[in-house]
Amino acid sequence: MADTKLTLTIAGNDASGGAGIAADLKTFAEYGTYGIAALTTIAMMDPDNNWKHNVTPIDAEVVRGQLKTATAGPKIAALKTGMLPNVPVIEVIAETIREHSLENVVIDPVMVCKGEDEVLNPENANALRDILTPLATVATPNLFEAGQLSGLGTLKNLDDMKKAAKIIHESGAQNVVIKGGKALDGNKAIDLFYDGNEFTVLETEKIEPATNHGAGCTFAAAITAGLARGLAPKEAVLKAKEFVTEAIRSGFEYNQFVGSVFHSGYRLSKQESI
Ligand code: PXL
């Protein structure tokens, strides 16, 4: 029998398939792990209204029920959280992680979707910091989220990112990746890894056009699956950066509003075409 590694995502659905549970499950499969999912939100983007986002929450007790199902199988090798609608859902997740002593926990503290600058739910930011960040093996905020979690506000350069990473580590995350991506000025996509001892800067050329809807979820999901496969946090992050870079490179224009990553890009780039 194969040594099947279960990977769980607790996240929202993006019906365009680039971000959310679709991104996570596809990434988990690319890594050869067995993906399972508990749904927390349904995100809708309206093509008739400039791709405006609208988020429907799933009731916390329904999330609890799904997590009961998800934890009723073999031991979960790693899990990630994504878009979480409110504090009760965040609390249910923290209780489940504790009750089942779940390990390899990746907290992707989703606060905004790309192109939207309204924070999903302001009190969520504090709950993510106080309740979930202390349980994180790896926390994976983007630049905006790292500014919020650290209380430093807008992060403008690598030095700011380092300060934020330290503060988030002090909040209890064992390792922190700040997904700067293409957000900083200049021609490099820069992410920062911090394990409490040393900083590692992950740098690639920016890819144009930036077909990167779903890149943040995919990056975090790849880290999760890497941990499930037994990689140490830093190795998992380095591999995930390669994985997400290929996913962006092989992305495509979904419509006039967004370009999406293609989660199979890494495998396809290594594979001869038939
Ligand atoms: O990229 C953040 C994100 C996470 N989860 C869901 C989303 C999005 C952005 O669109 O829809 C479900």
Coordinates of C-alpha atoms and ligand atoms in Angstrom, one line a residue:
M1 CA 0.0 0.0 0.0
A2 CA 1.2 3.5 -0.8
D3 CA 2.3 5.8 2.0
T4 CA -0.6 8.2 1.4
K5 CA -0.1 11.6 2.9
L6 CA -3.3 13.5 3.7
T7 CA -3.3 17.2 3.2
L8 CA -6.2 19.3 4.4
T9 CA -7.3 22.8 3.2
I10 CA -9.7 24.9 5.3
A11 CA -10.6 27.6 2.8
G12 CA -13.0 29.3 0.5
N13 CA -14.2 28.4 -3.0
D14 CA -13.3 30.7 -5.9
A15 CA -15.4 29.4 -8.8
S16 CA -12.8 30.6 -11.3
G17 CA -10.5 27.9 -9.9
G18 CA -7.3 30.0 -9.5
A19 CA -7.4 30.6 -5.8
G20 CA -9.1 29.0 -2.7
I21 CA -9.7 25.3 -2.3
A22 CA -9.4 24.6 -6.0
A23 CA -5.8 26.0 -6.0
D24 CA -5.0 24.0 -2.9
L25 CA -6.4 20.7 -4.0
K26 CA -4.8 20.9 -7.4
T27 CA -1.4 21.8 -5.8
F28 CA -1.8 19.0 -3.3
A29 CA -2.3 16.6 -6.2
E30 CA 0.7 17.9 -8.1
Y31 CA 2.8 17.0 -5.0
G32 CA 1.4 13.5 -4.9
T33 CA -0.5 14.1 -1.6
Y34 CA -4.2 13.2 -1.0
G35 CA -6.0 16.5 -0.7
I36 CA -9.2 17.0 1.4
A37 CA -11.1 20.2 2.0
A38 CA -13.4 21.9 4.5
L39 CA -15.2 24.9 3.0
T40 CA -15.4 28.2 4.9
T41 CA -16.6 30.7 2.4
I42 CA -18.0 31.1 -1.1
A43 CA -16.4 33.9 -3.0
M44 CA -18.1 35.3 -6.1
M45 CA -16.7 37.8 -8.5
D46 CA -19.1 39.6 -10.7
P47 CA -18.1 40.1 -14.4
D48 CA -21.0 42.6 -14.8
N49 CA -19.7 44.8 -11.9
N50 CA -15.9 45.1 -12.6
W51 CA -15.2 41.7 -11.0
K52 CA -16.4 42.9 -7.6
H53 CA -16.0 40.4 -4.8
N54 CA -18.8 39.1 -2.7
V55 CA -18.2 36.6 0.1
T56 CA -20.8 34.3 1.6
P57 CA -19.7 32.8 4.9
I58 CA -20.3 29.1 5.9
D59 CA -21.7 28.8 9.4
A60 CA -19.1 27.9 12.0
E61 CA -21.0 24.7 13.0
V62 CA -21.0 23.5 9.4
V63 CA -17.3 24.1 9.3
R64 CA -17.0 22.1 12.6
G65 CA -19.0 19.2 11.0
Q66 CA -16.7 19.2 8.0
L67 CA -13.6 19.1 10.2
K68 CA -15.1 16.2 12.1
T69 CA -15.3 14.3 8.8
A70 CA -11.9 15.4 7.7
T71 CA -10.3 14.2 10.9
A72 CA -12.1 10.9 10.9
G73 CA -9.6 9.3 8.5
P74 CA -5.8 8.6 8.6
K75 CA -3.7 11.2 10.4
I76 CA -3.5 14.5 8.5
A77 CA 0.1 15.0 7.5
A78 CA -0.3 18.8 7.0
L79 CA -3.0 21.4 6.7
K80 CA -3.5 25.0 5.6
T81 CA -6.1 27.6 6.2
G82 CA -7.2 30.2 3.6
M83 CA -10.1 32.6 3.5
L84 CA -11.9 32.6 6.8
P85 CA -15.1 34.6 7.2
N86 CA -15.4 35.4 10.9
V87 CA -14.1 34.9 14.4
P88 CA -16.3 31.8 15.2
V89 CA -14.9 29.9 12.2
I90 CA -11.4 30.9 13.3
E91 CA -12.1 29.5 16.8
V92 CA -13.5 26.2 15.5
I93 CA -10.4 25.7 13.5
A94 CA -8.1 26.4 16.4
E95 CA -10.1 24.0 18.6
T96 CA -9.8 21.3 16.0
I97 CA -6.0 21.8 15.6
R98 CA -5.6 21.5 19.4
E99 CA -8.0 18.6 19.9
H100 CA -6.3 16.4 17.3
S101 CA -2.8 17.7 17.9
L102 CA -2.5 18.5 14.2
E103 CA 1.0 19.2 13.0
N104 CA 2.5 21.0 10.0
V105 CA 0.0 23.8 10.2
V106 CA 0.3 26.5 7.5
I107 CA -1.7 29.7 8.2
D108 CA -2.3 31.8 5.1
P109 CA -3.9 34.8 6.7
V110 CA -6.1 35.9 3.8
M111 CA -7.4 39.4 4.4
V112 CA -7.9 40.7 1.0
C113 CA -8.2 39.4 -2.6
K114 CA -5.9 40.8 -5.2
G115 CA -7.2 44.1 -6.6
E116 CA -9.5 44.6 -3.6
D117 CA -8.3 46.9 -0.9
E118 CA -11.1 46.4 1.5
V119 CA -10.1 44.2 4.4
L120 CA -12.4 41.2 4.5
N121 CA -13.5 41.7 8.1
P122 CA -11.4 43.9 10.3
E123 CA -11.8 41.9 13.6
N124 CA -10.6 38.8 11.6
A125 CA -7.1 40.4 11.4
N126 CA -6.8 40.3 15.2
A127 CA -8.2 36.8 15.5
L128 CA -5.8 35.6 12.9
R129 CA -2.9 37.1 14.8
D130 CA -4.0 36.1 18.3
I131 CA -5.7 32.7 17.7
L132 CA -4.2 31.1 14.6
T133 CA -0.7 32.6 14.2
P134 CA 0.5 31.0 17.5
L135 CA -0.4 27.6 16.0
A136 CA 1.5 28.1 12.8
T137 CA 4.4 26.0 11.7
V138 CA 4.6 28.4 8.8
A139 CA 2.6 31.7 8.5
T140 CA 2.4 33.0 4.9
P141 CA 1.1 36.6 4.9
N142 CA 1.4 38.7 1.7
L143 CA 2.9 42.2 2.0
F144 CA -0.4 43.8 3.0
E145 CA -1.3 41.1 5.5
A146 CA 2.2 41.2 7.1
G147 CA 1.8 44.9 7.6
Q148 CA -1.5 44.3 9.3
L149 CA -0.4 41.3 11.5
S150 CA 2.7 43.1 12.6
G151 CA 1.0 46.4 13.2
L152 CA 3.6 48.2 11.0
G153 CA 1.1 49.2 8.3
T154 CA 2.5 49.7 4.8
L155 CA 5.7 47.7 4.2
K156 CA 7.9 49.5 1.6
N157 CA 11.1 47.5 1.3
L158 CA 13.0 44.5 2.4
D159 CA 14.0 46.1 5.7
D160 CA 10.3 46.6 6.6
M161 CA 9.6 43.0 5.6
K162 CA 12.3 41.8 8.0
K163 CA 10.9 43.9 10.9
A164 CA 7.4 42.5 10.2
A165 CA 8.7 38.9 10.0
K166 CA 10.3 39.3 13.4
I167 CA 7.1 40.6 15.0
I168 CA 5.0 37.8 13.5
H169 CA 7.5 35.3 14.7
E170 CA 7.2 36.8 18.2
S171 CA 3.4 36.3 17.9
G172 CA 4.1 32.6 17.9
A173 CA 4.5 31.5 14.3
Q174 CA 7.5 29.1 14.2
N175 CA 8.4 30.2 10.6
V176 CA 7.3 33.2 8.6
V177 CA 7.2 33.7 4.8
I178 CA 6.2 37.1 3.7
K179 CA 5.0 36.8 0.1
G180 CA 6.2 40.1 -1.3
G181 CA 5.7 38.7 -4.8
K182 CA 5.6 41.5 -7.3
A183 CA 4.2 44.1 -4.8
L184 CA 7.5 45.9 -4.1
D185 CA 8.8 48.4 -6.6
G186 CA 11.6 47.2 -8.9
N187 CA 12.0 44.3 -11.3
K188 CA 12.3 41.5 -8.8
A189 CA 9.6 39.3 -7.1
I190 CA 10.8 39.1 -3.5
D191 CA 9.7 36.9 -0.7
L192 CA 11.3 36.6 2.7
F193 CA 11.6 33.5 4.9
Y194 CA 12.4 33.8 8.6
D195 CA 12.8 30.9 11.1
G196 CA 13.6 33.0 14.1
N197 CA 17.3 32.8 13.5
E198 CA 18.1 33.8 10.0
F199 CA 16.5 35.5 7.0
T200 CA 16.5 34.0 3.6
V201 CA 15.5 36.2 0.7
L202 CA 13.8 34.4 -2.2
E203 CA 14.2 36.4 -5.4
T204 CA 13.1 35.9 -9.0
E205 CA 12.6 38.1 -12.0
K206 CA 9.0 39.5 -12.2
I207 CA 7.0 37.7 -14.8
E208 CA 5.0 39.7 -17.4
P209 CA 2.1 39.5 -17.9
A210 CA 1.5 38.7 -14.3
T211 CA -0.9 35.8 -14.6
N212 CA -0.9 35.5 -10.8
H213 CA -4.5 35.2 -9.5
G214 CA -4.2 32.3 -7.0
A215 CA -0.4 32.7 -6.6
G216 CA -0.6 33.3 -2.8
C217 CA -2.9 30.3 -2.2
T218 CA -0.8 28.1 -4.5
F219 CA 2.4 29.1 -2.7
A220 CA 1.0 28.3 0.7
A221 CA -0.5 25.0 -0.5
A222 CA 2.8 24.0 -2.0
I223 CA 4.5 24.7 1.3
T224 CA 1.8 22.6 3.1
A225 CA 2.3 19.6 0.7
G226 CA 6.1 19.9 1.0
L227 CA 5.8 19.6 4.8
A228 CA 3.5 16.6 4.4
R229 CA 6.1 15.0 2.2
G230 CA 8.6 15.4 5.0
L231 CA 10.5 18.5 3.9
A232 CA 11.8 20.9 6.6
P233 CA 10.1 24.3 6.6
K234 CA 12.9 26.1 4.7
E235 CA 13.2 23.4 2.1
A236 CA 9.4 23.3 1.7
V237 CA 9.4 27.1 1.1
L238 CA 12.3 27.0 -1.4
K239 CA 10.6 24.2 -3.4
A240 CA 7.2 26.0 -3.2
K241 CA 8.8 29.2 -4.6
E242 CA 10.0 27.2 -7.7
F243 CA 6.5 25.6 -8.0
V244 CA 4.6 28.9 -7.8
T245 CA 7.0 30.6 -10.2
E246 CA 6.3 28.0 -12.9
A247 CA 2.5 28.2 -12.1
I248 CA 2.6 31.9 -12.8
R249 CA 4.8 31.5 -15.9
S250 CA 2.3 29.0 -17.4
G251 CA -0.7 31.1 -16.3
F252 CA -3.3 32.3 -18.7
E253 CA -5.8 35.2 -19.1
Y254 CA -9.0 34.0 -17.4
N255 CA -10.9 37.1 -18.7
Q256 CA -10.4 40.8 -19.0
F257 CA -10.2 41.2 -15.3
V258 CA -7.7 38.5 -14.2
G259 CA -5.0 36.2 -15.3
S260 CA -4.8 33.0 -13.3
V261 CA -1.9 30.7 -12.4
F262 CA -1.9 27.2 -13.8
H263 CA -1.2 24.8 -11.0
S264 CA 0.2 22.1 -13.2
G265 CA 2.8 24.5 -14.7
Y266 CA 5.7 23.0 -12.7
R267 CA 5.1 19.4 -13.8
L268 CA 4.3 20.5 -17.4
S269 CA 7.6 22.4 -17.6
K270 CA 9.5 19.2 -16.7
Q271 CA 7.5 17.0 -19.0
E272 CA 8.0 16.4 -22.7
S273 CA 4.8 17.2 -24.6
I274 CA 3.1 14.4 -26.3
Ligands
PXL1 O1 -6.2 35.1 -3.1 C1 -7.0 35.1 -2.0 C2 -8.3 34.3 -2.1 C3 -8.4 33.2 -1.2 N1 -9.5 32.5 -1.3 C4 -10.5 32.7 -2.1 C5 -10.4 33.7 -3.0 C6 -9.3 34.6 -3.0 C7 -9.2 35.7 -4.0 O2 -9.9 35.8 -4.9 O3 -11.4 33.9 -3.9 C8 -11.7 31.8 -2.1

